[in-house]
Coordinates of C-alpha atoms in Angstrom, one line a residue:
M6 CA 215.0 38.2 133.9
V7 CA 211.3 37.2 135.1
T8 CA 209.4 34.4 133.6
S9 CA 206.0 34.1 134.2
G10 CA 203.1 32.0 133.0
N11 CA 203.3 28.2 131.7
F12 CA 205.2 26.0 129.0
N13 CA 207.7 28.5 128.4
R14 CA 211.4 27.6 127.9
V15 CA 214.1 30.2 128.4
V16 CA 217.7 30.5 127.9
T17 CA 219.4 33.1 129.3
G18 CA 222.9 33.2 128.2
D19 CA 226.5 32.9 129.2
D20 CA 227.0 35.9 131.6
Q21 CA 225.9 36.5 135.0
D22 CA 222.4 35.9 135.2
Y23 CA 219.2 36.9 137.6
S24 CA 216.2 34.7 137.0
V25 CA 212.8 34.6 138.7
T26 CA 210.5 31.9 137.4
I27 CA 206.7 31.8 138.2
G28 CA 204.3 29.5 136.8
N29 CA 204.0 25.7 136.0
N30 CA 205.8 23.5 133.4
N31 CA 208.6 26.1 132.5
Q32 CA 212.2 24.9 131.5
V33 CA 215.0 27.6 132.1
E34 CA 218.5 27.1 130.9
L35 CA 220.7 29.3 133.0
G36 CA 223.9 28.7 130.9
A37 CA 227.7 29.8 131.9
G38 CA 227.9 32.2 134.5
N39 CA 227.6 32.3 138.1
D40 CA 223.7 32.8 138.3
F41 CA 221.0 33.3 140.7
A42 CA 217.5 31.8 140.6
N43 CA 214.4 31.8 142.4
V44 CA 211.8 29.2 141.6
F45 CA 208.0 29.3 142.3
G46 CA 205.4 27.3 140.8
N47 CA 204.9 23.5 139.9
Y48 CA 206.3 21.2 137.4
N49 CA 209.4 23.5 136.3
R50 CA 212.9 22.4 135.1
I51 CA 215.9 24.5 136.1
N52 CA 219.2 23.8 134.0
A53 CA 222.0 25.6 136.1
G54 CA 224.5 24.8 133.6
A55 CA 228.4 26.1 134.4
G56 CA 229.4 28.3 137.2
N57 CA 228.8 28.6 140.9
D58 CA 225.3 29.0 140.8
V59 CA 222.5 29.7 143.4
V60 CA 219.1 28.2 143.1
K61 CA 216.4 28.4 145.6
L62 CA 213.1 26.3 145.3
M63 CA 209.8 27.9 146.4
G64 CA 207.5 25.5 144.2
Y65 CA 206.5 21.8 144.0
H66 CA 207.2 19.0 141.6
T67 CA 210.6 20.6 140.3
V68 CA 213.9 19.6 139.2
L69 CA 216.6 21.6 139.9
N70 CA 220.0 20.6 138.1
G71 CA 223.4 22.2 139.3
G72 CA 225.4 21.1 136.7
D73 CA 228.8 22.1 136.8
G74 CA 230.7 24.2 139.3
D75 CA 230.2 24.7 143.2
D76 CA 226.5 25.3 143.2
H77 CA 224.2 26.4 146.3
L78 CA 220.9 24.5 145.8
I79 CA 218.2 25.3 148.6
A80 CA 215.0 23.6 149.3
T81 CA 212.6 26.1 151.4
A82 CA 210.6 24.6 154.0
I83 CA 207.5 25.1 151.5
S84 CA 209.0 23.3 148.6
K85 CA 207.6 19.9 147.9
F86 CA 207.8 16.7 145.6
S87 CA 211.1 18.0 143.9
Q88 CA 214.4 16.8 142.8
F89 CA 217.9 18.5 143.5
N90 CA 221.1 17.3 141.4
G91 CA 224.2 18.7 142.5
G92 CA 225.9 17.4 139.3
E93 CA 229.7 18.1 139.4
G94 CA 231.5 20.3 141.9
R95 CA 231.7 21.2 145.3
D96 CA 227.7 21.7 146.3
L97 CA 226.3 22.9 149.0
M98 CA 222.6 21.7 149.3
V99 CA 220.3 23.2 152.0
L100 CA 217.7 20.6 152.9
G101 CA 214.2 21.2 153.5
G102 CA 210.6 21.1 152.4
Y103 CA 208.4 17.8 151.9
Q104 CA 209.3 14.5 150.0
N105 CA 212.3 16.3 148.5
T106 CA 215.4 14.0 147.1
F107 CA 218.7 15.1 146.6
K108 CA 221.7 13.8 144.9
G109 CA 225.0 15.9 145.4
G110 CA 226.9 14.3 142.7
T111 CA 230.7 14.2 142.0
D112 CA 233.3 15.8 144.2
V113 CA 232.6 16.9 148.4
D114 CA 229.2 18.1 148.8
S115 CA 227.7 19.4 151.8
F116 CA 224.2 19.0 153.1
V117 CA 223.0 21.4 155.4
V118 CA 220.1 20.0 158.1
S119 CA 217.7 22.9 159.8
G120 CA 214.4 23.0 160.9
D121 CA 213.0 23.7 157.4
V122 CA 213.3 19.9 157.0
I123 CA 210.1 18.0 156.9
D124 CA 210.9 14.8 154.9
N125 CA 213.7 14.4 153.1
L126 CA 215.9 11.8 151.1
V127 CA 219.8 12.1 150.4
E128 CA 219.9 9.3 147.8
D129 CA 224.2 9.3 147.3
I130 CA 225.8 10.3 150.5
R131 CA 229.4 9.4 150.3
S132 CA 232.2 9.3 153.0
E133 CA 234.0 12.5 151.7
D134 CA 230.8 14.4 152.4
N135 CA 229.5 16.4 154.9
I136 CA 226.1 16.8 156.8
V137 CA 226.1 19.7 158.5
F138 CA 223.8 20.9 161.5
N139 CA 222.6 24.4 161.2
G140 CA 220.6 26.0 164.2
I141 CA 219.1 22.9 165.8
D142 CA 219.8 22.2 169.5
W143 CA 221.1 18.5 169.9
Q144 CA 218.4 17.7 172.4
K145 CA 216.0 18.1 168.9
L146 CA 218.0 15.6 167.2
W147 CA 217.4 11.9 167.1
F148 CA 219.4 9.0 165.3
E149 CA 218.1 6.0 164.0
R150 CA 219.6 3.0 161.7
S151 CA 217.5 1.2 158.9
G152 CA 219.7 -1.3 157.5
Y153 CA 222.6 0.5 155.8
D154 CA 220.5 4.1 156.1
L155 CA 220.8 6.7 158.9
K156 CA 217.6 8.5 159.5
L157 CA 217.9 11.6 161.6
S158 CA 214.7 13.3 163.0
I159 CA 214.4 16.9 163.8
L160 CA 212.0 18.7 166.5
R161 CA 210.6 21.4 164.6
D162 CA 208.9 24.7 165.7
P163 CA 205.7 24.7 164.4
S164 CA 204.6 28.2 163.1
N165 CA 200.9 27.9 164.7
D166 CA 198.4 25.4 166.1
S167 CA 197.0 24.2 162.8
D168 CA 196.7 20.2 162.2
Q169 CA 199.3 20.8 159.2
S170 CA 201.6 22.4 161.6
K171 CA 201.2 19.3 164.1
F172 CA 201.6 16.9 161.5
E173 CA 205.1 18.5 160.5
H174 CA 206.0 19.2 164.1
I175 CA 208.8 16.3 163.8
G176 CA 210.7 16.3 160.2
S177 CA 213.1 13.8 159.0
V178 CA 215.9 13.1 156.5
T179 CA 217.3 9.8 155.2
F180 CA 220.7 9.3 154.0
S181 CA 220.5 6.2 152.0
D182 CA 223.5 3.7 152.6
Y183 CA 225.6 5.9 155.2
F184 CA 226.5 2.7 157.1
N185 CA 227.6 1.3 153.9
G186 CA 231.2 2.6 153.9
N187 CA 229.6 6.2 153.3
R188 CA 230.0 7.6 156.8
A189 CA 230.3 11.4 155.9
Q190 CA 231.6 13.8 158.4
V191 CA 228.7 14.9 160.9
V192 CA 229.7 18.5 161.6
I193 CA 228.1 20.3 164.7
G194 CA 230.0 23.6 164.5
M195 CA 232.2 25.8 162.7
S196 CA 234.3 29.2 162.9
E197 CA 234.1 31.6 160.2
K198 CA 236.4 31.4 157.3
G199 CA 240.0 32.3 157.1
L200 CA 241.9 34.1 154.6
S201 CA 242.9 30.6 152.9
G202 CA 239.1 29.8 152.7
E203 CA 239.5 26.8 155.5
R204 CA 237.6 26.7 158.9
E205 CA 237.8 25.2 161.8
Y206 CA 235.1 22.8 162.9
T207 CA 234.1 20.1 165.0
M208 CA 232.3 17.0 164.2
L209 CA 230.8 13.6 165.7
S210 CA 233.2 11.1 165.8
D211 CA 231.8 7.5 164.2
S212 CA 231.7 6.2 167.7
A213 CA 229.5 9.0 168.7
I214 CA 227.1 8.4 165.9
D215 CA 226.8 4.6 167.0
A216 CA 226.3 5.2 170.8
L217 CA 223.7 7.6 169.7
V218 CA 221.7 5.3 167.4
Q219 CA 222.4 2.6 170.2
A220 CA 221.3 4.8 172.8
M221 CA 218.0 5.7 170.8
S222 CA 217.3 2.3 169.7
G223 CA 214.2 0.7 170.7
F224 CA 212.1 4.1 171.6
E225 CA 209.9 6.0 169.0
P226 CA 211.1 9.8 169.3
Q227 CA 208.7 11.7 171.4
A228 CA 208.5 15.6 171.9
G229 CA 209.1 17.2 175.2
D230 CA 209.5 20.5 176.7
N231 CA 213.2 20.2 176.3
G232 CA 213.4 18.0 172.9
F233 CA 213.5 14.1 172.3
I234 CA 215.4 13.4 175.5
D235 CA 212.8 14.1 178.3
S236 CA 210.8 10.8 177.7
L237 CA 213.8 8.7 178.1
E238 CA 214.9 7.0 181.0
S239 CA 218.1 8.6 182.7
K240 CA 220.7 5.7 181.5
S241 CA 219.8 6.6 178.1
Q242 CA 219.9 10.1 178.6
A243 CA 222.9 10.3 180.2
A244 CA 224.6 7.7 177.2
I245 CA 223.2 10.6 174.8
S246 CA 224.8 13.6 176.7
M247 CA 228.3 11.6 176.6
A248 CA 228.4 10.5 172.9
W249 CA 227.6 14.5 172.2
S250 CA 231.0 15.2 174.0
D251 CA 233.0 12.6 171.8
V252 CA 233.8 15.0 169.0
V253 CA 236.6 15.7 166.5
H254 CA 238.2 19.1 165.8
K255 CA 239.8 19.6 162.4
K256 CA 240.4 22.4 160.0
G257 CA 239.8 22.3 156.1
L258 CA 237.6 23.5 153.6
M259 CA 234.0 23.6 154.2
V260 CA 230.6 25.3 153.3

């Protein structure tokens, strides 16, 4: 189903639906079923409802509500000023875009961090959740603590030499209250799923994250030819390299 134009209200029904929304100020109710939706335009609202839904945003000023089920909500790099709400279920939230905010909701949620992140905020990270790095070299990641918050900076690959690309060269995501009893697993690698649905995965230990924060404290992240690490003195570089080897290997349900 394709919805175009402005100020429409669409109810797709309870079967599996494929929805494309183009335009502004539209409200789409996907209902029950495992639905797929692509959203363009501005000031739209998508209520995914029950089911394991996949919703991808390529617009601005939009609210995406996952509802019940194990939802997959995707913020592309071009999305801006939007709110992603996972709702109930084991949700997979792919972070990205500019000034987007995310709430996983209840159950175990996973937040994927990649080069699509420009400026994001995760408001409800919890200890049972996962922060998953996807396709980012460890030298292009910077860890900071601000109060109880964890801020990750990501050195992005600019698409061109425009002023906008230079402005977006370093992305960031803040996990609110991470250090206040909400230390989610920080996953840096994983295997393929087995028949049981479980994976083997590798995560940074809590002490590794503390060591990275400590080694990077007092410095501002500065981009070099090989990431953020080039600008640091050798003692800090050694501490950071050692922290990245302080890992824990586990097996379980993962994204």
